[in-house]
PDB file of C-alpha atoms in Angstrom:
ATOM      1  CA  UNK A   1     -10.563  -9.265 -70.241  1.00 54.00           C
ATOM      2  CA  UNK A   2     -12.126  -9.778 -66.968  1.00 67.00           C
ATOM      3  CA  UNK A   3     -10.570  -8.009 -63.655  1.00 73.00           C
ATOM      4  CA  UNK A   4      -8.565  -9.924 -61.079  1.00 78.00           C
ATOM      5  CA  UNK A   5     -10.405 -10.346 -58.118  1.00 91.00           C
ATOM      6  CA  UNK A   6      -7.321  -9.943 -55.711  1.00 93.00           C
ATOM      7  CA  UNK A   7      -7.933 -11.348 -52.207  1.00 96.00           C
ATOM      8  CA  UNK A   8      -6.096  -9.441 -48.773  1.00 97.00           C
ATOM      9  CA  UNK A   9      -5.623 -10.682 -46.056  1.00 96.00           C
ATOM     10  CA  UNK A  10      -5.167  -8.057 -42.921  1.00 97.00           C
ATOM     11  CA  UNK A  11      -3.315  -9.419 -39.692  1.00 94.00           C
ATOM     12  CA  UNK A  12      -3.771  -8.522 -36.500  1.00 92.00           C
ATOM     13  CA  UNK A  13      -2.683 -10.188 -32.581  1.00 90.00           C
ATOM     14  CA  UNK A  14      -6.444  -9.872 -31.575  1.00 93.00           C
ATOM     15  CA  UNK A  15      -8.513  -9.341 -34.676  1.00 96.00           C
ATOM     16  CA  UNK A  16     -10.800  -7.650 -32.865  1.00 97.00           C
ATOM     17  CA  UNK A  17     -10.244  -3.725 -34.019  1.00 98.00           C
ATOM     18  CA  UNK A  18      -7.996  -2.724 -36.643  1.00 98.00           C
ATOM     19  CA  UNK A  19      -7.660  -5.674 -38.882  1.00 98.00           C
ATOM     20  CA  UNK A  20     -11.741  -5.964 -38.723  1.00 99.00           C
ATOM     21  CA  UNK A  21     -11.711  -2.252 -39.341  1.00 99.00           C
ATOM     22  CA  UNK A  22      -9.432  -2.639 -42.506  1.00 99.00           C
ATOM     23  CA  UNK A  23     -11.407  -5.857 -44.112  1.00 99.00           C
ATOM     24  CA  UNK A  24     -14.934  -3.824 -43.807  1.00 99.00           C
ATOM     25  CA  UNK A  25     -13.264  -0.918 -45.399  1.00 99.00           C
ATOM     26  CA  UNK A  26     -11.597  -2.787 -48.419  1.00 98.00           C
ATOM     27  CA  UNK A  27     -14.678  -4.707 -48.866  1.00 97.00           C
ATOM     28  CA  UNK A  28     -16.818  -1.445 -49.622  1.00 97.00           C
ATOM     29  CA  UNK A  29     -13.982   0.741 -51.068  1.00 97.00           C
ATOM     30  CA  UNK A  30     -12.384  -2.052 -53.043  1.00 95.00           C
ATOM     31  CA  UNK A  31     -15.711  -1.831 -55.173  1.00 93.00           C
ATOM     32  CA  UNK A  32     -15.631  -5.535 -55.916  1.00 92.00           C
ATOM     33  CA  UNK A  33     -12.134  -5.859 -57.053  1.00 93.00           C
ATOM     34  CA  UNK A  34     -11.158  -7.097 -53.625  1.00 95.00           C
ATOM     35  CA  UNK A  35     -12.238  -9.753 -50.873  1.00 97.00           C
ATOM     36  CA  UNK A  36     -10.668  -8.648 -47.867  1.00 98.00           C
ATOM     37  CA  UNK A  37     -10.125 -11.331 -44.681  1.00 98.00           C
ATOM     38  CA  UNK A  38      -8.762 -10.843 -41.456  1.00 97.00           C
ATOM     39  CA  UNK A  39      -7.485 -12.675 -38.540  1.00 95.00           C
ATOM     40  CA  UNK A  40      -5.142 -12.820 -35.345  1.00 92.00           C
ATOM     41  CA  UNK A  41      -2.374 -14.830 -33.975  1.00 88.00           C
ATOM     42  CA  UNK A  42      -4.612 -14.677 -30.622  1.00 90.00           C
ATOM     43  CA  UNK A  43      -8.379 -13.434 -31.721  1.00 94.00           C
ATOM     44  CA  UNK A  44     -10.213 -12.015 -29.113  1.00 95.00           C
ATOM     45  CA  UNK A  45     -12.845 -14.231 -29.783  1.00 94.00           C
ATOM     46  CA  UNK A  46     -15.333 -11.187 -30.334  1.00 97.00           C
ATOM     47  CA  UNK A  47     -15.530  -7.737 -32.654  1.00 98.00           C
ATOM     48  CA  UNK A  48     -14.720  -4.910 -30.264  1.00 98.00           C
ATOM     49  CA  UNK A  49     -17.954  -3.198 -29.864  1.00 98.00           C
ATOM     50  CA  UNK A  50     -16.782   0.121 -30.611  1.00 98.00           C
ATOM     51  CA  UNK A  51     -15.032  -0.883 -33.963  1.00 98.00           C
ATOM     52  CA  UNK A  52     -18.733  -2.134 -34.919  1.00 98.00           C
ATOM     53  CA  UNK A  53     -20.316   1.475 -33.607  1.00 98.00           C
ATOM     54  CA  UNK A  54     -18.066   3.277 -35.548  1.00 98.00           C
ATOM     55  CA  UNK A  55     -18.607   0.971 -38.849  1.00 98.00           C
ATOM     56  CA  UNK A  56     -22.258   1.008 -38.258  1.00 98.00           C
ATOM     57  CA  UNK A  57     -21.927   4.387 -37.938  1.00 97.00           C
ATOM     58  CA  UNK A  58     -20.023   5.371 -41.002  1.00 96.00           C
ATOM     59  CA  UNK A  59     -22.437   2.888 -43.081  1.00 97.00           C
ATOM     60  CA  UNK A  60     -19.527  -0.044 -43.759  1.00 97.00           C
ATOM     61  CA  UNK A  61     -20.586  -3.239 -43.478  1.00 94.00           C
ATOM     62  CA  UNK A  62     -20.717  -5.475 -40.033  1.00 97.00           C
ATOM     63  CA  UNK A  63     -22.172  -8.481 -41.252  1.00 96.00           C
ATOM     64  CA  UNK A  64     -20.600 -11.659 -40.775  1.00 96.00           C
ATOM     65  CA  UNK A  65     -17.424  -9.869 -39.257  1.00 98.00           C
ATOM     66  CA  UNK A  66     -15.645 -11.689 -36.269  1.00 98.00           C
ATOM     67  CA  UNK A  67     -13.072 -12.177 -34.813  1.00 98.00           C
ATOM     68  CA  UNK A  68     -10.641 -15.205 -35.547  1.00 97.00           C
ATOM     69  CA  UNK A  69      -7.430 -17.042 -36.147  1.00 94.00           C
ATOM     70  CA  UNK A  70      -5.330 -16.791 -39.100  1.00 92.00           C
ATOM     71  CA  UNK A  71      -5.468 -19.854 -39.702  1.00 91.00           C
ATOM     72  CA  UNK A  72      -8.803 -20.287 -41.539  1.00 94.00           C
ATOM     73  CA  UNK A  73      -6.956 -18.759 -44.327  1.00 93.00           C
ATOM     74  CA  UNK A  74      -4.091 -21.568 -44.131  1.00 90.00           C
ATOM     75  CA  UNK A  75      -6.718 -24.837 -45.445  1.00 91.00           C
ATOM     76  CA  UNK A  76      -7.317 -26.008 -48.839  1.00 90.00           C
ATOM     77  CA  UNK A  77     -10.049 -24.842 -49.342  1.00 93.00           C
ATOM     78  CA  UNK A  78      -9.218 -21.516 -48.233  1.00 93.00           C
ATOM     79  CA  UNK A  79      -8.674 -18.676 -51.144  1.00 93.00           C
ATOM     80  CA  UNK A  80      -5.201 -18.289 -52.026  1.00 92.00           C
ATOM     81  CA  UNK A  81      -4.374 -14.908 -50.754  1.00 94.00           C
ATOM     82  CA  UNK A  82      -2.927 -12.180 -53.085  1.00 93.00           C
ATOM     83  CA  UNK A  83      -1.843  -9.836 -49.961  1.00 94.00           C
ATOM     84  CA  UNK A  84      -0.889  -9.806 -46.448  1.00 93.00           C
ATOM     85  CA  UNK A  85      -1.272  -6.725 -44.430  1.00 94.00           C
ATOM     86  CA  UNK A  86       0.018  -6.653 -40.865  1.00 92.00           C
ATOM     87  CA  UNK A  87      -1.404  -3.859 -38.911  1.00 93.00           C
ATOM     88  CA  UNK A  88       0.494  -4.244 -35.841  1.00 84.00           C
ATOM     89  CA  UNK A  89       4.135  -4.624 -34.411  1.00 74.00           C
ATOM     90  CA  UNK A  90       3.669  -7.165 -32.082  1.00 69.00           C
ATOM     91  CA  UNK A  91       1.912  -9.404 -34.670  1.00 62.00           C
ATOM     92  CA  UNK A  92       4.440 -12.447 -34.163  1.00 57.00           C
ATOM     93  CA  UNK A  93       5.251 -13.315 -38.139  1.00 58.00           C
ATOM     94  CA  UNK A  94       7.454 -16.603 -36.785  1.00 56.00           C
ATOM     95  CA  UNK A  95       3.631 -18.445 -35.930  1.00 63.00           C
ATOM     96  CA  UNK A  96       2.854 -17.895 -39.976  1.00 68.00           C
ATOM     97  CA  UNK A  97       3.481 -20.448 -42.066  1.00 70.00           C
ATOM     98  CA  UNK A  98       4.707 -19.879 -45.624  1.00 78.00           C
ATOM     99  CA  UNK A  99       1.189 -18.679 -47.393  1.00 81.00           C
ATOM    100  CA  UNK A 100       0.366 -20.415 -50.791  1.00 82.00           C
ATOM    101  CA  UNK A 101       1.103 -18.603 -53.724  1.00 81.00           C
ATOM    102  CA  UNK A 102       3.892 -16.303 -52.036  1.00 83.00           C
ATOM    103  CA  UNK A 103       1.834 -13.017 -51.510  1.00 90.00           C
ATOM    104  CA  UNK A 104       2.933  -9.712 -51.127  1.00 89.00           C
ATOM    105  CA  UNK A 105       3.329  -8.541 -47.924  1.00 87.00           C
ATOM    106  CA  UNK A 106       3.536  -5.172 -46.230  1.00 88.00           C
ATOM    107  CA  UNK A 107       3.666  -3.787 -42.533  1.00 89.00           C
ATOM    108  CA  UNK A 108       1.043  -0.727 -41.653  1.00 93.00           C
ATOM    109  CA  UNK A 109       1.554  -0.036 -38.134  1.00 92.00           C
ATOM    110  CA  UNK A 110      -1.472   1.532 -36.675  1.00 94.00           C
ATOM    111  CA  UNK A 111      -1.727   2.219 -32.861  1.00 94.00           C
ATOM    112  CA  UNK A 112      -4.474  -0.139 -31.193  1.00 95.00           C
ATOM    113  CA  UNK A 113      -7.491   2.001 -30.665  1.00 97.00           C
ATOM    114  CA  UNK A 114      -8.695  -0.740 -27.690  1.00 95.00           C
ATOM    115  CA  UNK A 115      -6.156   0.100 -25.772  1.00 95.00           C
ATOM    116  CA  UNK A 116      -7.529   4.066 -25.387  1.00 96.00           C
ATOM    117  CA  UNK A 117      -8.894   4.282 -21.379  1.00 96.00           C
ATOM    118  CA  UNK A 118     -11.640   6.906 -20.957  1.00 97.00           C
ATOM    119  CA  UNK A 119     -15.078   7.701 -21.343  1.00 98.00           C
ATOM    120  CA  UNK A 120     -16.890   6.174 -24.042  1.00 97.00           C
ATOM    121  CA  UNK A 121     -16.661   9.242 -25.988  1.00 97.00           C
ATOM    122  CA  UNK A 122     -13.062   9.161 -25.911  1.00 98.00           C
ATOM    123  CA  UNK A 123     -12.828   5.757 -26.982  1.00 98.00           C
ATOM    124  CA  UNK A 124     -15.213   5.903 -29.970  1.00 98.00           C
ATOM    125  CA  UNK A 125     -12.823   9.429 -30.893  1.00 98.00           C
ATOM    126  CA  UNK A 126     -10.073   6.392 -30.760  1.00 98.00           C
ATOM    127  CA  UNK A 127     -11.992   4.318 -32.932  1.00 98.00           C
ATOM    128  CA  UNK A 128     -12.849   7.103 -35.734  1.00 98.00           C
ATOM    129  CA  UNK A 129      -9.120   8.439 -35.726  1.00 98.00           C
ATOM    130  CA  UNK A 130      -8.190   4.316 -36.510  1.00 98.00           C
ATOM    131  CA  UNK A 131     -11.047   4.316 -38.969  1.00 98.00           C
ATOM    132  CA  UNK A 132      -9.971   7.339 -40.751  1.00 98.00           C
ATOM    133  CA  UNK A 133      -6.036   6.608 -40.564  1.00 98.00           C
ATOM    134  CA  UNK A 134      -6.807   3.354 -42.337  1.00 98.00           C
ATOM    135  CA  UNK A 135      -9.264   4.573 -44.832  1.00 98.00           C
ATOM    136  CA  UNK A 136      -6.814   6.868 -45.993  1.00 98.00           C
ATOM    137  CA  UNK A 137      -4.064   4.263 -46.327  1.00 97.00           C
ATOM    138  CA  UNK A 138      -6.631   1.892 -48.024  1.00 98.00           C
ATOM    139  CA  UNK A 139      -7.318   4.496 -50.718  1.00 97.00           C
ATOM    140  CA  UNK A 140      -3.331   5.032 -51.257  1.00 95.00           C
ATOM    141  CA  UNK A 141      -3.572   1.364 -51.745  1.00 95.00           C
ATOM    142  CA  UNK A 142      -6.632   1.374 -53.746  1.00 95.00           C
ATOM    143  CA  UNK A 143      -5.049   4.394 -56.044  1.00 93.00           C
ATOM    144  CA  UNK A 144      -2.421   2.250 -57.378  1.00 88.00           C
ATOM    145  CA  UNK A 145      -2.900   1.489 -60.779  1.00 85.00           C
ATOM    146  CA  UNK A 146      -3.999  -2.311 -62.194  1.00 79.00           C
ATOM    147  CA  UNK A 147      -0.459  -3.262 -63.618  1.00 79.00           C
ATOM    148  CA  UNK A 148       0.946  -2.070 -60.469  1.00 80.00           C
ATOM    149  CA  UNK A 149      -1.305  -4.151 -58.256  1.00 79.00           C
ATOM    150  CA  UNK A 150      -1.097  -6.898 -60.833  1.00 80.00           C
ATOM    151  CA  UNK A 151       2.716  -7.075 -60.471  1.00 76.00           C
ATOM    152  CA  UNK A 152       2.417  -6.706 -56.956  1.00 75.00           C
ATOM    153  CA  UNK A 153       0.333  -9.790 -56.616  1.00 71.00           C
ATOM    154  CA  UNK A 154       3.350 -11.564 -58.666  1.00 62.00           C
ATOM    155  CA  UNK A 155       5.136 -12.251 -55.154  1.00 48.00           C
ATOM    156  CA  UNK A 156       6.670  -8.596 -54.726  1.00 41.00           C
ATOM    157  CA  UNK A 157       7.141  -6.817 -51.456  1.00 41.00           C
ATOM    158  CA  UNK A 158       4.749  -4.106 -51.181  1.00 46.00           C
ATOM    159  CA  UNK A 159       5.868  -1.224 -49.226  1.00 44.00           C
ATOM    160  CA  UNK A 160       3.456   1.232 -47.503  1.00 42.00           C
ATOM    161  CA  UNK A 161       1.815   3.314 -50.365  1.00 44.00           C
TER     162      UNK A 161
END
């Protein structure tokens, strides 16, 4: 039997931090079992260059991350997504459309590490708290067992882990 390849979408209003954060982490802890995506309600347009430092840093990948709307993920021949992840409050949910397949959705609020004033050192500290807070979460995630996921992906509400 061959293992589900489930696909996540994380949501941000920018994608330019903490939803690009999430999708580099799931794609290298998910150890192939998961394609993570991301994308905004209003992208930014570019990767915040301190969520790439801090990636770079911690040797996740950067390639081919950017920052963009949601709805590349809402065409035909987009994948058909197994799990929405919001990552902020103010991501306006009324804009989404109903997502193909019904996936599970769940709301991880993480404060905006972009929005941290300071010296550059502060910031990046800003960027590796967000890293860490969502690594942690991710492996929560990641912990759960196959059925559990499996079911999950059968249009259930996931709650945080």
């Amino acid at each position: 039997m061959t293992t589900p390849l489930y696909h996540v979408l994380f949501l941000c209003d920018s994608n330019s931090a903490r939803s690009i954060i999430a999708e580099s982490l799931l794609n290298r802890l998910g150890n192939g079992r998961f394609q993570a995506h991301s994308g905004g309600s209003h992208p930014a347009g570019q990767v915040h260059p301190l969520a790439l430092e801090v990636l770079e840093q911690q040797s996740y990948p950067t390639a081919g991350l950017r920052s963009k709307h949601w709805q590349e993920f809402h065409t035909p021949d987009a994948p058909e997504m197994d799990f929405i992840i919001t990552l902020c409050d103010r991501f306006n949910h009324d804009q989404c459309p109903d997502w193909p397949g019904e996936p599970a959705s769940a709301l991880w609020h993480f404060d905006d590490p972009a929005k941290i004033e300071g010296d550059h050192q502060t910031q990046l500290a800003a960027f590796c708290h967000s890293t860490l807070e969502i690594a942690q979460r991710l492996k929560l995630f990641l912990s759960l067992p196959a059925d559990k996921l499996d079911a999950m992906a059968r249009h259930h509400h996931v709650q945080q882990p």
